[in-house]
């Protein structure tokens, strides 16, 4: 199992609000530390909100690429529906050259929809935009010269797209939430699947992942081509008690604030304790407990190939995040590898 971090480049964590310059520098330092201690991947999301600095994902990843040597660098996710696939491909192909073949993309429709009005797209076209643009992106990835026409942008008539990446076939993962159609689509296309699970019990996604694998097999893809990744909130500390005490206050504040925007009830400690329990979505605790939970999640889902922690939006300080990254690299990853 590959293990890594996903970040939304939060500009508002810790006990005081950082300047954007300092927040960005600390984020890059965390990516460097993740590279040094053996994490497999670091992903940067895409938002267009004041509290996040990740609106230009490929730029952040390119800065990280220049300061790292082995860790894979990915989006998490690219909101493809509100972007031009030609420009997305060019940005990530350029990143791949800087990173010497370490770039990846996770593409999706986006659960935060502020990009649609910002770039002039209609939310009523939410799924149609994504289907069309995903098809174009994959054509560009697989062909230097592209012939394509669609509804939402001008056609390409035997036009080349440059630069080409260092990798022969740069990985494109499909980021999904909870709709069966998205899982089936990923299987039919033979794309690796990244499942964002932020609430409830992780095992409830097994039927959807089974749909993905069944659709992929029916389309002629082998099991080793149908990779499954899992993205969930989490945090690792020296002890489970420390992890809970450090993580809960910021987690509750964030999700209660988001709840006011989206109509959810406030977070309670009872809910949090359930989510942090053996079957719950929060991958939280000591290195031993976290490793056991990752293996348990993998078994419940029929095997997972990658797990990424989302941990920097819970009021944690830079030093706490650095230490958690070190614990993941030096203890969690060896424990997971030993238990596979």
Coordinates of C-alpha atoms in Angstrom, one line a residue:
X1 CA 0.0 0.0 0.0
X2 CA 1.3 3.4 -0.9
X3 CA 0.8 6.0 1.8
X4 CA 0.8 9.8 1.5
X5 CA -0.7 13.2 2.3
X6 CA -3.3 15.4 0.6
X7 CA -3.3 19.1 1.4
X8 CA -5.6 22.0 0.6
X9 CA -2.8 24.4 1.4
X10 CA -4.6 25.8 4.3
X11 CA -3.7 29.4 5.2
X12 CA -5.5 29.3 8.6
X13 CA -4.1 26.7 11.0
X14 CA -2.4 26.7 14.3
X15 CA -3.1 29.1 17.1
X16 CA -2.8 32.2 14.9
X17 CA -3.4 33.1 11.3
X18 CA -0.2 32.9 9.3
X19 CA 0.7 35.1 6.4
X20 CA 0.1 33.5 3.0
X21 CA 3.9 33.6 2.4
X22 CA 4.7 31.8 5.6
X23 CA 1.9 29.2 5.1
X24 CA 3.2 28.4 1.6
X25 CA 6.8 28.0 2.8
X26 CA 5.7 25.7 5.6
X27 CA 3.6 23.6 3.2
X28 CA 6.7 23.2 0.9
X29 CA 8.8 22.2 3.9
X30 CA 6.3 19.5 4.8
X31 CA 6.4 18.1 1.3
X32 CA 10.2 18.0 1.6
X33 CA 10.0 16.2 4.9
X34 CA 7.5 13.7 3.5
X35 CA 10.0 13.0 0.7
X36 CA 12.8 12.6 3.2
X37 CA 11.0 10.1 5.5
X38 CA 9.7 7.9 2.8
X39 CA 6.1 8.8 2.1
X40 CA 5.0 7.7 -1.4
X41 CA 2.8 10.6 -2.6
X42 CA 1.9 14.2 -1.8
X43 CA -1.3 15.7 -3.3
X44 CA -2.5 19.3 -3.5
X45 CA -6.2 20.0 -3.9
X46 CA -7.9 22.8 -5.8
X47 CA -10.1 25.5 -4.2
X48 CA -10.9 29.1 -4.9
X49 CA -11.6 30.3 -1.4
X50 CA -9.9 32.7 1.0
X51 CA -8.8 30.1 3.5
X52 CA -6.9 27.9 1.0
X53 CA -3.9 28.7 -1.2
X54 CA -4.3 25.8 -3.7
X55 CA -6.0 27.5 -6.7
X56 CA -2.9 27.0 -8.8
X57 CA -2.1 23.4 -7.9
X58 CA 0.5 22.7 -10.5
X59 CA 2.5 25.7 -9.5
X60 CA 2.8 24.5 -5.9
X61 CA 3.7 21.0 -7.1
X62 CA 6.4 22.3 -9.4
X63 CA 8.0 24.2 -6.5
X64 CA 7.9 21.0 -4.5
X65 CA 9.3 19.0 -7.4
X66 CA 12.4 21.2 -7.5
X67 CA 13.0 20.5 -3.8
X68 CA 12.3 16.7 -3.7
X69 CA 13.7 13.6 -5.4
X70 CA 11.5 10.6 -5.0
X71 CA 8.0 11.3 -3.8
X72 CA 5.2 11.3 -6.3
X73 CA 3.4 14.6 -6.7
X74 CA -0.3 14.7 -7.5
X75 CA -3.4 16.9 -7.6
X76 CA -6.1 16.1 -5.1
X77 CA -8.3 16.8 -7.1
X78 CA -8.1 18.9 -10.3
X79 CA -11.6 20.3 -10.9
X80 CA -11.6 19.3 -14.5
X81 CA -15.2 20.3 -15.2
X82 CA -14.2 24.0 -14.8
X83 CA -10.9 23.8 -16.6
X84 CA -9.5 23.5 -20.1
X85 CA -8.1 20.0 -20.5
X86 CA -5.4 21.2 -22.9
X87 CA -4.1 23.6 -20.3
X88 CA -4.4 21.1 -17.5
X89 CA -2.4 18.6 -19.5
X90 CA 0.3 21.1 -20.4
X91 CA 0.7 22.2 -16.8
X92 CA 1.0 18.6 -15.5
X93 CA 3.3 17.6 -18.4
X94 CA 5.5 20.5 -17.5
X95 CA 5.4 19.4 -13.9
X96 CA 6.3 15.9 -14.9
X97 CA 9.4 17.2 -16.7
X98 CA 10.5 19.2 -13.7
X99 CA 9.8 16.2 -11.4
X100 CA 11.6 13.8 -13.8
X101 CA 8.5 11.5 -14.1
X102 CA 6.9 11.8 -10.7
X103 CA 3.7 13.7 -11.6
X104 CA 0.1 12.4 -11.4
X105 CA -3.4 13.8 -11.7
X106 CA -6.5 13.0 -9.7
X107 CA -9.4 14.6 -11.6
X108 CA -13.0 15.1 -10.6
X109 CA -16.0 17.2 -10.7
X110 CA -15.3 18.9 -7.4
X111 CA -17.3 18.9 -4.2
X112 CA -16.6 22.6 -3.7
X113 CA -18.4 24.3 -6.6
X114 CA -17.0 27.9 -6.5
X115 CA -14.9 27.2 -9.6
X116 CA -18.0 26.9 -11.8
X117 CA -19.3 30.5 -11.7
X118 CA -15.7 31.8 -11.4
X119 CA -14.8 30.4 -14.8
X120 CA -18.1 30.9 -16.4
X121 CA -19.6 27.4 -16.3
X122 CA -23.2 26.4 -15.5
X123 CA -23.7 24.0 -12.5
X124 CA -26.6 22.5 -14.5
X125 CA -23.9 21.0 -16.7
X126 CA -22.0 19.6 -13.8
X127 CA -21.7 16.0 -15.1
X128 CA -21.8 16.7 -18.8
X129 CA -18.9 19.0 -18.5
X130 CA -16.8 16.4 -16.7
X131 CA -17.6 13.5 -19.1
X132 CA -16.7 15.6 -22.1
X133 CA -13.5 17.1 -20.6
X134 CA -12.3 13.7 -19.2
X135 CA -12.6 12.2 -22.6
X136 CA -10.6 15.0 -24.1
X137 CA -7.9 14.9 -21.4
X138 CA -7.4 11.1 -22.0
X139 CA -7.1 11.6 -25.7
X140 CA -4.4 14.3 -25.2
X141 CA -2.6 12.1 -22.8
X142 CA -2.6 9.1 -25.2
X143 CA -2.0 11.0 -28.5
X144 CA 0.4 13.7 -29.5
X145 CA -1.9 14.9 -32.3
X146 CA -5.6 15.2 -31.3
X147 CA -8.8 15.1 -33.3
X148 CA -11.7 16.0 -31.1
X149 CA -15.0 17.9 -31.0
X150 CA -17.5 18.5 -28.3
X151 CA -20.1 20.8 -26.9
X152 CA -18.2 23.0 -24.4
X153 CA -15.1 24.1 -26.2
X154 CA -13.7 24.6 -29.8
X155 CA -12.7 21.4 -31.7
X156 CA -9.2 20.2 -32.2
X157 CA -8.4 19.3 -35.8
X158 CA -5.2 17.2 -35.9
X159 CA -3.5 19.6 -33.5
X160 CA -0.5 18.6 -31.4
X161 CA -0.4 19.3 -27.6
X162 CA 3.0 20.1 -26.1
X163 CA 5.1 19.5 -24.0
X164 CA 4.8 15.8 -23.7
X165 CA 5.5 14.4 -20.2
X166 CA 8.6 12.4 -19.1
X167 CA 6.3 9.4 -18.4
X168 CA 5.0 7.5 -21.4
X169 CA 1.5 7.5 -19.8
X170 CA 1.1 10.0 -17.0
X171 CA -1.2 8.5 -14.4
X172 CA -4.7 10.0 -14.3
X173 CA -6.8 8.9 -11.3
X174 CA -10.6 9.4 -11.2
X175 CA -11.6 11.1 -7.9
X176 CA -15.1 10.1 -6.8
X177 CA -17.5 10.7 -3.9
X178 CA -20.5 8.4 -3.6
X179 CA -22.4 8.1 -6.9
X180 CA -22.5 4.6 -8.4
X181 CA -22.2 6.1 -11.9
X182 CA -18.8 7.6 -11.1
X183 CA -17.4 4.2 -9.9
X184 CA -18.7 2.5 -13.0
X185 CA -17.3 5.2 -15.3
X186 CA -13.8 4.7 -13.7
X187 CA -14.0 0.9 -14.2
X188 CA -15.2 1.2 -17.8
X189 CA -12.2 3.5 -18.6
X190 CA -9.7 1.4 -16.7
X191 CA -8.7 4.4 -14.6
X192 CA -7.3 4.1 -11.1
X193 CA -9.9 5.1 -8.5
X194 CA -9.4 7.6 -5.7
X195 CA -12.3 7.5 -3.2
X196 CA -12.8 10.5 -0.9
X197 CA -14.5 9.2 2.3
X198 CA -15.0 12.0 4.8
X199 CA -17.9 10.6 7.0
X200 CA -19.5 7.4 8.3
X201 CA -18.0 4.0 8.1
X202 CA -15.5 3.2 5.4
X203 CA -16.8 -0.3 4.8
X204 CA -20.0 1.0 3.4
X205 CA -18.2 1.9 0.2
X206 CA -17.4 -1.8 -0.6
X207 CA -20.5 -2.3 -2.9
X208 CA -19.4 0.8 -4.9
X209 CA -15.8 -0.4 -5.2
X210 CA -17.2 -3.8 -6.3
X211 CA -19.1 -2.0 -9.0
X212 CA -15.9 -0.4 -10.2
X213 CA -14.0 -3.7 -10.3
X214 CA -16.9 -5.4 -12.1
X215 CA -17.2 -2.7 -14.7
X216 CA -13.4 -2.8 -15.2
X217 CA -13.4 -6.5 -15.6
X218 CA -16.3 -6.4 -18.1
X219 CA -14.3 -3.8 -20.1
X220 CA -11.4 -6.1 -20.3
X221 CA -9.0 -4.7 -17.6
X222 CA -7.0 -6.9 -15.3
X223 CA -7.2 -6.6 -11.5
X224 CA -3.7 -5.0 -11.4
X225 CA -4.9 -2.2 -13.7
X226 CA -7.9 -1.4 -11.4
X227 CA -6.1 0.4 -8.5
X228 CA -8.1 1.7 -5.6
X229 CA -7.0 4.7 -3.5
X230 CA -8.6 6.0 -0.3
X231 CA -8.6 9.6 0.9
X232 CA -9.8 10.3 4.4
X233 CA -9.1 12.8 7.3
X234 CA -6.6 11.6 9.8
X235 CA -3.7 12.3 12.1
X236 CA -0.9 10.4 13.8
X237 CA 0.6 11.3 17.1
X238 CA 2.8 9.4 19.7
X239 CA -0.3 8.1 21.5
X240 CA -3.9 7.8 20.6
X241 CA -4.8 10.2 23.5
X242 CA -2.5 12.9 22.1
X243 CA -3.9 12.4 18.6
X244 CA -7.5 12.9 19.8
X245 CA -6.7 15.8 22.1
X246 CA -4.7 17.7 19.4
X247 CA -7.0 16.9 16.4
X248 CA -10.5 17.1 17.8
X249 CA -10.8 20.9 18.6
X250 CA -9.8 22.0 15.1
X251 CA -11.8 19.2 13.4
X252 CA -14.9 20.2 15.3
X253 CA -14.5 23.9 14.5
X254 CA -13.9 23.3 10.8
X255 CA -16.8 20.9 10.2
X256 CA -19.2 22.9 12.3
X257 CA -18.3 25.9 10.2
X258 CA -18.8 24.0 7.0
X259 CA -22.0 22.7 8.4
X260 CA -23.4 26.2 8.7
X261 CA -22.7 26.7 5.0
X262 CA -24.1 23.4 3.9
X263 CA -27.0 22.7 6.3
X264 CA -25.3 20.1 8.5
X265 CA -25.7 19.9 12.3
X266 CA -22.8 20.9 14.6
X267 CA -20.1 18.3 15.3
X268 CA -20.5 16.6 18.7
X269 CA -17.9 14.6 20.6
X270 CA -20.1 11.5 20.4
X271 CA -20.1 11.7 16.6
X272 CA -16.3 12.3 16.5
X273 CA -15.6 9.3 18.8
X274 CA -17.7 7.1 16.4
X275 CA -15.8 8.3 13.4
X276 CA -12.5 7.7 15.2
X277 CA -13.6 4.2 16.2
X278 CA -12.5 0.9 14.6
X279 CA -14.8 1.1 11.6
X280 CA -15.1 4.9 11.4
X281 CA -13.6 7.1 8.7
X282 CA -11.1 9.1 10.8
X283 CA -7.6 7.4 10.6
X284 CA -6.5 8.8 13.9
X285 CA -4.2 7.6 16.7
X286 CA -0.8 6.2 17.5
X287 CA 1.3 4.7 14.7
X288 CA 0.3 1.1 15.7
X289 CA -3.4 2.0 15.9
X290 CA -3.3 3.8 12.6
X291 CA -1.5 1.0 10.8
X292 CA -4.1 -1.5 12.1
X293 CA -6.9 0.7 10.9
X294 CA -5.4 1.0 7.5
X295 CA -5.1 -2.7 7.2
X296 CA -8.6 -3.1 8.4
X297 CA -9.9 -0.6 5.9
X298 CA -8.0 -2.4 3.1
X299 CA -9.5 -5.8 4.0
X300 CA -13.0 -4.3 4.3
X301 CA -12.7 -2.8 0.8
X302 CA -11.2 -5.8 -0.9
X303 CA -7.7 -4.3 -1.0
X304 CA -6.5 -0.7 -1.4
X305 CA -3.4 0.4 -3.3
X306 CA -3.0 3.9 -1.9
X307 CA -4.1 5.8 1.2
X308 CA -3.7 9.6 1.6
X309 CA -4.3 11.5 4.9
X310 CA -6.0 14.9 4.9
X311 CA -4.7 16.5 8.1
X312 CA -3.9 20.2 7.7
X313 CA -7.4 21.7 8.1
X314 CA -7.9 20.8 11.8
X315 CA -6.1 23.6 13.5
X316 CA -2.8 21.7 13.9
X317 CA 0.5 23.6 14.0
X318 CA 3.3 23.2 11.4
X319 CA 5.4 21.4 14.0
X320 CA 2.6 19.0 14.8
X321 CA 2.1 18.3 11.1
X322 CA 5.8 17.7 10.6
X323 CA 6.0 15.3 13.5
X324 CA 2.9 13.4 12.2
X325 CA 4.5 13.1 8.8
X326 CA 7.7 11.7 10.4
X327 CA 5.6 9.1 12.4
X328 CA 3.9 8.1 9.2
X329 CA 7.1 7.6 7.3
X330 CA 9.2 6.0 10.0
X331 CA 6.6 3.9 11.8
X332 CA 3.2 3.6 10.1
X333 CA 4.5 2.7 6.7
X334 CA 6.8 -0.1 8.0
X335 CA 4.0 -1.5 10.2
X336 CA 1.6 -1.5 7.3
X337 CA 4.1 -3.2 5.0
X338 CA 4.9 -5.8 7.7
X339 CA 1.2 -6.6 8.1
X340 CA 0.2 -6.9 4.4

